[in-house]
C-alpha positions as semicolon CSV with decimal commas, in nm:
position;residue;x (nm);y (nm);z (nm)
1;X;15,601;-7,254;5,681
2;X;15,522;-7,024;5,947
3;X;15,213;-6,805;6,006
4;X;15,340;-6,483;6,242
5;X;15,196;-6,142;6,311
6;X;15,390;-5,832;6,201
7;X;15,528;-5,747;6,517
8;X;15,678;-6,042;6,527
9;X;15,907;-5,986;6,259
10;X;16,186;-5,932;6,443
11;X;16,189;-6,295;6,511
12;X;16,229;-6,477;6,205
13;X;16,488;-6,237;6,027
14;X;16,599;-6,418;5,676
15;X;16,305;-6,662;5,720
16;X;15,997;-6,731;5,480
17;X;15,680;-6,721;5,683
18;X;15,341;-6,595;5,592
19;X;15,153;-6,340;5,727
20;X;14,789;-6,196;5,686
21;X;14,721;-5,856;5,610
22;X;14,545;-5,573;5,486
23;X;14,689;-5,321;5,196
24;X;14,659;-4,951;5,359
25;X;14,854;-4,777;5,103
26;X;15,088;-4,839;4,770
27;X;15,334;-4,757;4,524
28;X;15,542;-4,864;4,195
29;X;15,884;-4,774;4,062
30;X;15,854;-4,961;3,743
31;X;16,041;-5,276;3,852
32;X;15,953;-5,266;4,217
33;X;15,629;-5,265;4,435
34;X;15,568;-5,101;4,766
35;X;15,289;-5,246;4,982
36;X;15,189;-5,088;5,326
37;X;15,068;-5,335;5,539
38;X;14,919;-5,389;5,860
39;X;14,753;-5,724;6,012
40;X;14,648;-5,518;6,360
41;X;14,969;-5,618;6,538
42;X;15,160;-5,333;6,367
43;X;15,270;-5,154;6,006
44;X;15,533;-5,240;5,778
45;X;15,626;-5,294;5,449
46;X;15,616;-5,546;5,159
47;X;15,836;-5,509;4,878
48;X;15,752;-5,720;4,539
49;X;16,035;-5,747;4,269
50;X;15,955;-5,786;3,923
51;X;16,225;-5,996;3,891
52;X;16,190;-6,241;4,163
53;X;15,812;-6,333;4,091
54;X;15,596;-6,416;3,844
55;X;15,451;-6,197;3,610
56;X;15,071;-6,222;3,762
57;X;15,239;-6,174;4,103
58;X;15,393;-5,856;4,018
59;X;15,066;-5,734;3,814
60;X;14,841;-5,837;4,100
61;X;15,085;-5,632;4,329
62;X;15,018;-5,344;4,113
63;X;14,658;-5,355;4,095
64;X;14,570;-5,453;4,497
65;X;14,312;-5,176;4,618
66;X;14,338;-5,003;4,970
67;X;14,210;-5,183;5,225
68;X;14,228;-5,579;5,044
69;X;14,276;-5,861;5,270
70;X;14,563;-6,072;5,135
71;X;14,762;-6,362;5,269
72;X;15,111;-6,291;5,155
73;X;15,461;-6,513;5,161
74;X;15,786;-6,368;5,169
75;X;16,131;-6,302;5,330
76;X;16,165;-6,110;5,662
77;X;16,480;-5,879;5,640
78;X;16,610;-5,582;5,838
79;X;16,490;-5,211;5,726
80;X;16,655;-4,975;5,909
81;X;16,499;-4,699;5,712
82;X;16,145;-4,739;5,836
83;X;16,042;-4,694;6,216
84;X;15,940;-5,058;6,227
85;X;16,299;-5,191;6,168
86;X;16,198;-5,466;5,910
87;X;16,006;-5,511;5,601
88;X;15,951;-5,873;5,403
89;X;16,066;-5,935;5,054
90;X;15,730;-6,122;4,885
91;X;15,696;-6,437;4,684
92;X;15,344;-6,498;4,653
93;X;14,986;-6,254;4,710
94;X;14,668;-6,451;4,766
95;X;14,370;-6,251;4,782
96;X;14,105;-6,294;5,026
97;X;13,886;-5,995;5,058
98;X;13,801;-5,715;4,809
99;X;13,779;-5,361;4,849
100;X;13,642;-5,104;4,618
101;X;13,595;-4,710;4,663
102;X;13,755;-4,736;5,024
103;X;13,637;-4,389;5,172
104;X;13,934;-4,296;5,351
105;X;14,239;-4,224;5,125
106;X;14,572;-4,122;5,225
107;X;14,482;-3,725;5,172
108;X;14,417;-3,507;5,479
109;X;14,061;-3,579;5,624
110;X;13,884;-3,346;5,821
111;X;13,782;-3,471;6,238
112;X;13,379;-3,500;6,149
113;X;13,466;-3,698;5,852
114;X;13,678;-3,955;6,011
115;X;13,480;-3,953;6,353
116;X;13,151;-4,040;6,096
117;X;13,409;-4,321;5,943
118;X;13,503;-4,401;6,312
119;X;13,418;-4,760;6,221
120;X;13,687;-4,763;5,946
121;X;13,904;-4,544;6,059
122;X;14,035;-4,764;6,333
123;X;14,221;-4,941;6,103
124;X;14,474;-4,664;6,076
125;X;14,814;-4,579;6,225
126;X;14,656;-4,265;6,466
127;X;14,384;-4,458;6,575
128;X;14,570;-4,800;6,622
129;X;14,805;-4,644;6,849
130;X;14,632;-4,451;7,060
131;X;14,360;-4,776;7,126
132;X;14,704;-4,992;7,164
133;X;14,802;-4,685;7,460
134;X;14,460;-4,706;7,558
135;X;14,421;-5,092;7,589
136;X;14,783;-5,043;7,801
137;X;14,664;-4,779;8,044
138;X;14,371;-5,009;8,137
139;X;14,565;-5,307;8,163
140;X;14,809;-5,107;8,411
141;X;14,545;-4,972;8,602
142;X;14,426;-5,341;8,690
143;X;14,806;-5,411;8,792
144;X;14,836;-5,133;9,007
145;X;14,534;-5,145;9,210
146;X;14,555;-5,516;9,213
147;X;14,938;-5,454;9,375
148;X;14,801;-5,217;9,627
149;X;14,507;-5,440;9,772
150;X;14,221;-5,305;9,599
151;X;13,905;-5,513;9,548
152;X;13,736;-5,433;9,175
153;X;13,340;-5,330;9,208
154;X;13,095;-5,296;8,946
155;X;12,854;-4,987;9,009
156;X;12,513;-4,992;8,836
157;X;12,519;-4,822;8,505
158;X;12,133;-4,704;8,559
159;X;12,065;-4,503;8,899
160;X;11,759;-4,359;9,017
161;X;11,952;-4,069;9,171
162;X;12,210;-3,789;9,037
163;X;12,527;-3,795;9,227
164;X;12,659;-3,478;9,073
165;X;12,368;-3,294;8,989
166;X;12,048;-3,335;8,762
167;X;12,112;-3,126;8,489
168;X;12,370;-3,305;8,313
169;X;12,131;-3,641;8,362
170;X;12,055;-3,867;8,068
171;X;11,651;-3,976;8,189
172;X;11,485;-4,325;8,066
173;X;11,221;-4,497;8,157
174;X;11,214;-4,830;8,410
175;X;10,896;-4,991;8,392
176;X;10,745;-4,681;8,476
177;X;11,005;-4,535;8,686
178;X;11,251;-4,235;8,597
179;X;11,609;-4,387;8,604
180;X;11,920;-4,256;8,469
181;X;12,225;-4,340;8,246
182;X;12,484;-4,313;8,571
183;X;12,724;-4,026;8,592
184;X;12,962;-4,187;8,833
185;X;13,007;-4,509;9,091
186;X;13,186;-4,309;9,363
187;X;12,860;-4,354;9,614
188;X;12,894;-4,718;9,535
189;X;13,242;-4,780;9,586
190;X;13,198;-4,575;9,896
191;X;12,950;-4,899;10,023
192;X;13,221;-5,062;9,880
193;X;13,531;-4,938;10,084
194;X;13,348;-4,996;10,356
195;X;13,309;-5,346;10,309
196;X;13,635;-5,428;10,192
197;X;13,876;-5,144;10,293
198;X;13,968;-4,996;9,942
199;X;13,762;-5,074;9,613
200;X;13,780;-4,905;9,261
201;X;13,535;-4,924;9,015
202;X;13,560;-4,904;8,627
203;X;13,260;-4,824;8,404
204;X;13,091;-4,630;8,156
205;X;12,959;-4,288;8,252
206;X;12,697;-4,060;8,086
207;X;12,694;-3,663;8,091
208;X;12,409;-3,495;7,905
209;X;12,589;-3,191;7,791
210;X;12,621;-3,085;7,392
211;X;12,936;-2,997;7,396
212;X;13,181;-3,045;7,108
213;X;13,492;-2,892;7,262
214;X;13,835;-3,146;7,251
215;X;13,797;-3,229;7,589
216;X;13,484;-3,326;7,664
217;X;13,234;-3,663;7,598
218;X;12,891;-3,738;7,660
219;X;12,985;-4,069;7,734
220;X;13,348;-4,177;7,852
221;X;13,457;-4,400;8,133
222;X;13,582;-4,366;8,462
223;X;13,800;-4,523;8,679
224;X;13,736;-4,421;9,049
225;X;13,906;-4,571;9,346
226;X;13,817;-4,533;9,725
227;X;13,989;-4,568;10,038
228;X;13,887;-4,652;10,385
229;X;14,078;-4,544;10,695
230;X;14,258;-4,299;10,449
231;X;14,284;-3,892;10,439
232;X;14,353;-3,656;10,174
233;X;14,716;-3,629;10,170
234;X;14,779;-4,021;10,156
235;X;14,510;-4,002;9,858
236;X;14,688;-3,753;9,687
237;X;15,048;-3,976;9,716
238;X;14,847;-4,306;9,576
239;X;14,716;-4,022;9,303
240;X;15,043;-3,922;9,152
241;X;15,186;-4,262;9,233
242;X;14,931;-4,386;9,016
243;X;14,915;-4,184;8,740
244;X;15,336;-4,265;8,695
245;X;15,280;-4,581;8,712
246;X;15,002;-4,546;8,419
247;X;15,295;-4,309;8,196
248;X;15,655;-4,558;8,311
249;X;15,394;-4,845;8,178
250;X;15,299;-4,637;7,835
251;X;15,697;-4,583;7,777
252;X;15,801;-4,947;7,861
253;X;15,509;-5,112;7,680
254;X;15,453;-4,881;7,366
255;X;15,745;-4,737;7,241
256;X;15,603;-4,812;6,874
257;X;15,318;-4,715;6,943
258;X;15,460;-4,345;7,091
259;X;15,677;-4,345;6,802
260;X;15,396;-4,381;6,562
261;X;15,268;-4,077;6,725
262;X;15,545;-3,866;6,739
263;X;15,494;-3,852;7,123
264;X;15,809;-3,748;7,290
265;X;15,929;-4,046;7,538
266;X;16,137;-3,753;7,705
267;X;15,886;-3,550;7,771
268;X;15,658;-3,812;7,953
269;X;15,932;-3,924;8,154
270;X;15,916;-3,574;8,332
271;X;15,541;-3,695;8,466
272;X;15,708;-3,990;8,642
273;X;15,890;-3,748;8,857
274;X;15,745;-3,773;9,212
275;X;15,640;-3,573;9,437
276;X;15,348;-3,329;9,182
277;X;15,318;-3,013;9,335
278;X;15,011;-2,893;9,520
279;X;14,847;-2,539;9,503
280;X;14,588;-2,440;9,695
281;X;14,239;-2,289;9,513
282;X;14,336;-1,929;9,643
283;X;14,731;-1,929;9,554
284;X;14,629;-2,061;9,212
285;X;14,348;-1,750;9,166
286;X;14,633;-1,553;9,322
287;X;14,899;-1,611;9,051
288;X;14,651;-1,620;8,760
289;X;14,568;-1,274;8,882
290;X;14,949;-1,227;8,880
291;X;14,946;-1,290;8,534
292;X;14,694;-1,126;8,413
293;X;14,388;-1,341;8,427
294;X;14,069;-1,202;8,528
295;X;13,937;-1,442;8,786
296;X;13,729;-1,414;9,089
297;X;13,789;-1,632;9,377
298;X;13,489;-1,854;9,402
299;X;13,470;-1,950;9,001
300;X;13,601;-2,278;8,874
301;X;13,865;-2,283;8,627
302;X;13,844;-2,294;8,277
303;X;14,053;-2,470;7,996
304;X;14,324;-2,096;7,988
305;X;14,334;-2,131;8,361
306;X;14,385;-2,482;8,384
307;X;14,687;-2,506;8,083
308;X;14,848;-2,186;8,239
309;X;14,850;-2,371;8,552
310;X;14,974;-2,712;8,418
311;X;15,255;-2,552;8,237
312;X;15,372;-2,309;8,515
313;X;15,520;-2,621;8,654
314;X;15,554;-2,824;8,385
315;X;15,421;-3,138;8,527
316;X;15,080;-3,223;8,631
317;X;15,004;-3,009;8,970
318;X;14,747;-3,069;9,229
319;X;14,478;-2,763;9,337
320;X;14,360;-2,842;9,642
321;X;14,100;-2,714;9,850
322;X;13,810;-2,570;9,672
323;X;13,496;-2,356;9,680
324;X;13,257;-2,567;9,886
325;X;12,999;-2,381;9,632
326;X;13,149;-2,511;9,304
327;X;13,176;-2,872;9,461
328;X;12,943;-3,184;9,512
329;X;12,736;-3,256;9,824
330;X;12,973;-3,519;9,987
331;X;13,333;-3,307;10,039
332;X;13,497;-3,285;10,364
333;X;13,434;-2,954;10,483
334;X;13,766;-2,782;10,597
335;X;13,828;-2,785;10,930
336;X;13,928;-2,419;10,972
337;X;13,716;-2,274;10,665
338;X;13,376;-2,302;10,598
339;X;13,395;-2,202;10,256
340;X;13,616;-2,442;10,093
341;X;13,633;-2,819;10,091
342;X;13,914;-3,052;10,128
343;X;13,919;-3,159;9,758
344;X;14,151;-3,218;9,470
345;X;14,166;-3,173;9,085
346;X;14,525;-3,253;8,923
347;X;14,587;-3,080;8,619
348;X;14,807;-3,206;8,317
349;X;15,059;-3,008;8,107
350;X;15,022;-2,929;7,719
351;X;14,680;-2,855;7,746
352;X;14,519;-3,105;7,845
353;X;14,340;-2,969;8,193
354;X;14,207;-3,176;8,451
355;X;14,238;-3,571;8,433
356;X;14,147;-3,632;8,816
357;X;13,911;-3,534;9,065
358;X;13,872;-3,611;9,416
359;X;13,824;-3,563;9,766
360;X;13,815;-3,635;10,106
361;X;13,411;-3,771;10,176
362;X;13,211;-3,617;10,505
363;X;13,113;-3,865;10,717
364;X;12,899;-3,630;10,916
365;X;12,544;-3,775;10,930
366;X;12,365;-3,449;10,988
367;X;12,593;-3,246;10,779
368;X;12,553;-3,490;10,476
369;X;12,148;-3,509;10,463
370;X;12,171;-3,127;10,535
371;X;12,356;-3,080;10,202
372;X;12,155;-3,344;9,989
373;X;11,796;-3,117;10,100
374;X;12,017;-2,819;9,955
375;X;12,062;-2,962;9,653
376;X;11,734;-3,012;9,628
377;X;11,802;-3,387;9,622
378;X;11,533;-3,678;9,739
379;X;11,623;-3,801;10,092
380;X;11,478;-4,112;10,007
381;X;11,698;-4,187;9,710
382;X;12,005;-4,116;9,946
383;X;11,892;-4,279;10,235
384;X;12,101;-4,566;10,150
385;X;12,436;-4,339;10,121
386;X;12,329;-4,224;10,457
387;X;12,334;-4,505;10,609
388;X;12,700;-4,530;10,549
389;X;12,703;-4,229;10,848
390;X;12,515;-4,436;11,094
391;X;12,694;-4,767;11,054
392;X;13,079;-4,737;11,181
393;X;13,175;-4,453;10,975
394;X;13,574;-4,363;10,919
395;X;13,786;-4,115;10,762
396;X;13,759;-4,210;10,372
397;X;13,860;-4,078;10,049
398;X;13,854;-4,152;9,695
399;X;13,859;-3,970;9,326
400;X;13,829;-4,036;8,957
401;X;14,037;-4,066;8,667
402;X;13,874;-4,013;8,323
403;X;13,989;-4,283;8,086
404;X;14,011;-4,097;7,789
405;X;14,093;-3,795;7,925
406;X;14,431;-3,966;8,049
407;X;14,472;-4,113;7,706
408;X;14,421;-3,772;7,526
409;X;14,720;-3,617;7,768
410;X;14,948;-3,928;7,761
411;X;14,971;-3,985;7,370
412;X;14,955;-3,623;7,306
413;X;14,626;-3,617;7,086
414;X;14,453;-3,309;7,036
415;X;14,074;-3,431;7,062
416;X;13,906;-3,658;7,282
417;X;13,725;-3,793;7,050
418;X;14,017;-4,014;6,930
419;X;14,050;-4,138;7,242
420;X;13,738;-4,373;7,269
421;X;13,690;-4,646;7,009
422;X;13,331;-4,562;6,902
423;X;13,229;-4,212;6,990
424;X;12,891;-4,079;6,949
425;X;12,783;-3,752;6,750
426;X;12,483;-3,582;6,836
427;X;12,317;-3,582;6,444
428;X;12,384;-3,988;6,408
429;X;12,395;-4,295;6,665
430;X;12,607;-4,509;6,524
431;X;12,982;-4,700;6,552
């Protein structure tokens, strides 16, 4: 008799296999038994007759706690009732693991609760599909950068310097020295690109801000691509380009998941439409004003701007060219403004704000340690990154994707926090 997986049901239609699974919910009509299973592969469910088993079967059936491990035999049949499409008819429950006073029942659960559970609460349907979206979004992202020539660099996860600022630095002690958890690789893969033309890096990154708000983590992870011999406009093509791929790769791949979520296939299919639009930093302020935002030029959006935005053209939409003030050290200046930089942030609908930023870098030698002393930056900790100005500098570009960010927007979740397998909280370090 055959062992299979759940979602492999489909397979073995009016065959007797066995599977291994855990009980996540029940229920009895007197002669029949309901179990909801799941074995990590996918949900579905087991159906015990009274009067196909034996007695202790049918009693055990009855009895089985939430969350018991169980190796069960049965019948696969069809179920077009259920969104899985096929449930098993069972002839035998062995029990493997216990389970007593599981914490999370089937009633509503508030987000602190279950983020405090984290380490249980995987094992439910929310959680399992957005990880299984997740886990399909990072495998795409290899594909599509592997498909476009990109060479994959790891960037050190503890720096001694503060690419975007030290305020928002997580500080720790090496041997003696200050060091820091990393808040991005860009000034890596920028060695990077130009050593092997177009790099991307994927990694953990730290931001030491105490926020609780559904779109932001202290720790998250990045993916962030750059490109020699390559300007802002080709970036912004690769951009959107990219970020389809990542959504036509969600819809093929994880239609159970999606549907698991409720996600609307339709409506993602509208962020696979190419070209996104661009705005520029002062037509956006422009129509905000329009509609009756109060916003000053010179100010970086918030989470109202950025939704209105998103959802004025229903699709994500690039803003382009920003404050130079409201920007990091290393953006192209514009070549007919001083004021603004030749920079990107594209914004997604529902909601969901920014999931990419990025720009063209300065390769201006003079410029560059001009704007690291007005930062109040060490020249010695950059000295490296300058030397990337001395040594055949060309036209390069790059930006970053946050991971869970992009997984937020794609399965339509409502807090980040569900986006990232083991989150932190602030009052406990734990899974």
């Amino acid at each position: 008799m055959e062992s299979i997986n759940i979602i492999d049901a489909g397979k073995h239609v009016d065959e007797e296999v066995v599977i291994g699974a855990w009980l996540t919910n029940k229920r009895s009509s007197g002669k029949i038994a309901f179990l909801q299973l799941r074995d990590g592969s996918a949900y579905f469910q087991g159906v015990v007759i009274k009067a196909n088993v034996a007695e202790e079967i049918f009693e055990l059936a009855k009895e089985l706690k939430q969350e018991t491990s169980i190796k069960i035999t049965g019948t696969i049949h069809e179920d077009q009732r259920s969104h899985f499409g096929y449930e098993i008819e069972i002839s035998n429950i062995e029990v493997i693991g216990e389970s007593d006073e599981y914490p999370i029942t089937p009633k509503e659960h508030g987000t602190d609760f279950l983020m405090d559970n984290r380490h249980l609460y995987l094992r439910h349907q929310k959680p399992f599909a957005i990880m299984k979206v997740r886990n399909e979004i990072i495998r795409a992202t290899y594909e599509f950068f592997n498909n476009e020539g990109f060479t994959k660099l790891d960037a050190p996860i503890l720096t001694g310097s503060a690419p975007e600022g030290t305020t928002e630095l997580f500080e720790t002690d090496y041997f003696g020295q200050p060091a820091f958890l990393s808040q991005t690789g860009q000034l890596y893969a920028e060695a990077g690109a130009m050593a092997y033309g177009k790099v991307f890096t994927f990694g953990p990154t730290f931001r030491a801000e105490k926020s609780k708000t559904r779109r932001h983590l202290t720790e998250f992870w990045m993916i962030e691509p750059e490109m020699a011999w390559m300007h802002q406009e080709d970036s912004l093509e690769l951009q959107e380009r990219y970020i389809a791929f990542l959504v036509q790769n969600v819809i093929d791949h994880c239609a159970y998941e999606l549907k698991l979520l409720d996600r609307d296939i339709e409506t993602l299919r509208k962020y696979t439409q190419l070209p996104f639009p661009r705005l520029s930093y002062d037509d956006a302020v422009e129509l905000l004003k329009e509609n009756g935002f109060d916003v000053e030029w010179g100010v970086d959006f918030g989470s109202p701007e950025e939704t209105f935005l998103a959802n004025h053209f229903e699709k994500p939409v690039f803003i382009v060219n920003f404050p130079k003030a409201i920007k990091a050290f290393y953006m192209k200046r514009h070549p007919l403004r001083d004021d603004v930089v030749i920079s990107a942030d594209l914004l997604a609908p529902e909601g969901y704000g920014e999931i990419i930023g990025g720009s063209e870098r300065d390769t201006d030698y003079e410029y560059l340690k001009a704007r690291i002393e007005e930062q109040g930056l060490s020249l010695d900790e950059y000295g490296w990154y300058l030397d990337l100005r001395k040594y055949g500098s060309v036209p390069h570009s790059g930006f970053g994707l946050g991971l869970e960010r992009a997984v937020t927007w794609i399965t339509g979740t409502e807090h980040i926090r569900e986006a990232i397998p083991f989150p932190r909280t602030i009052t406990r370090i734990r899974p």
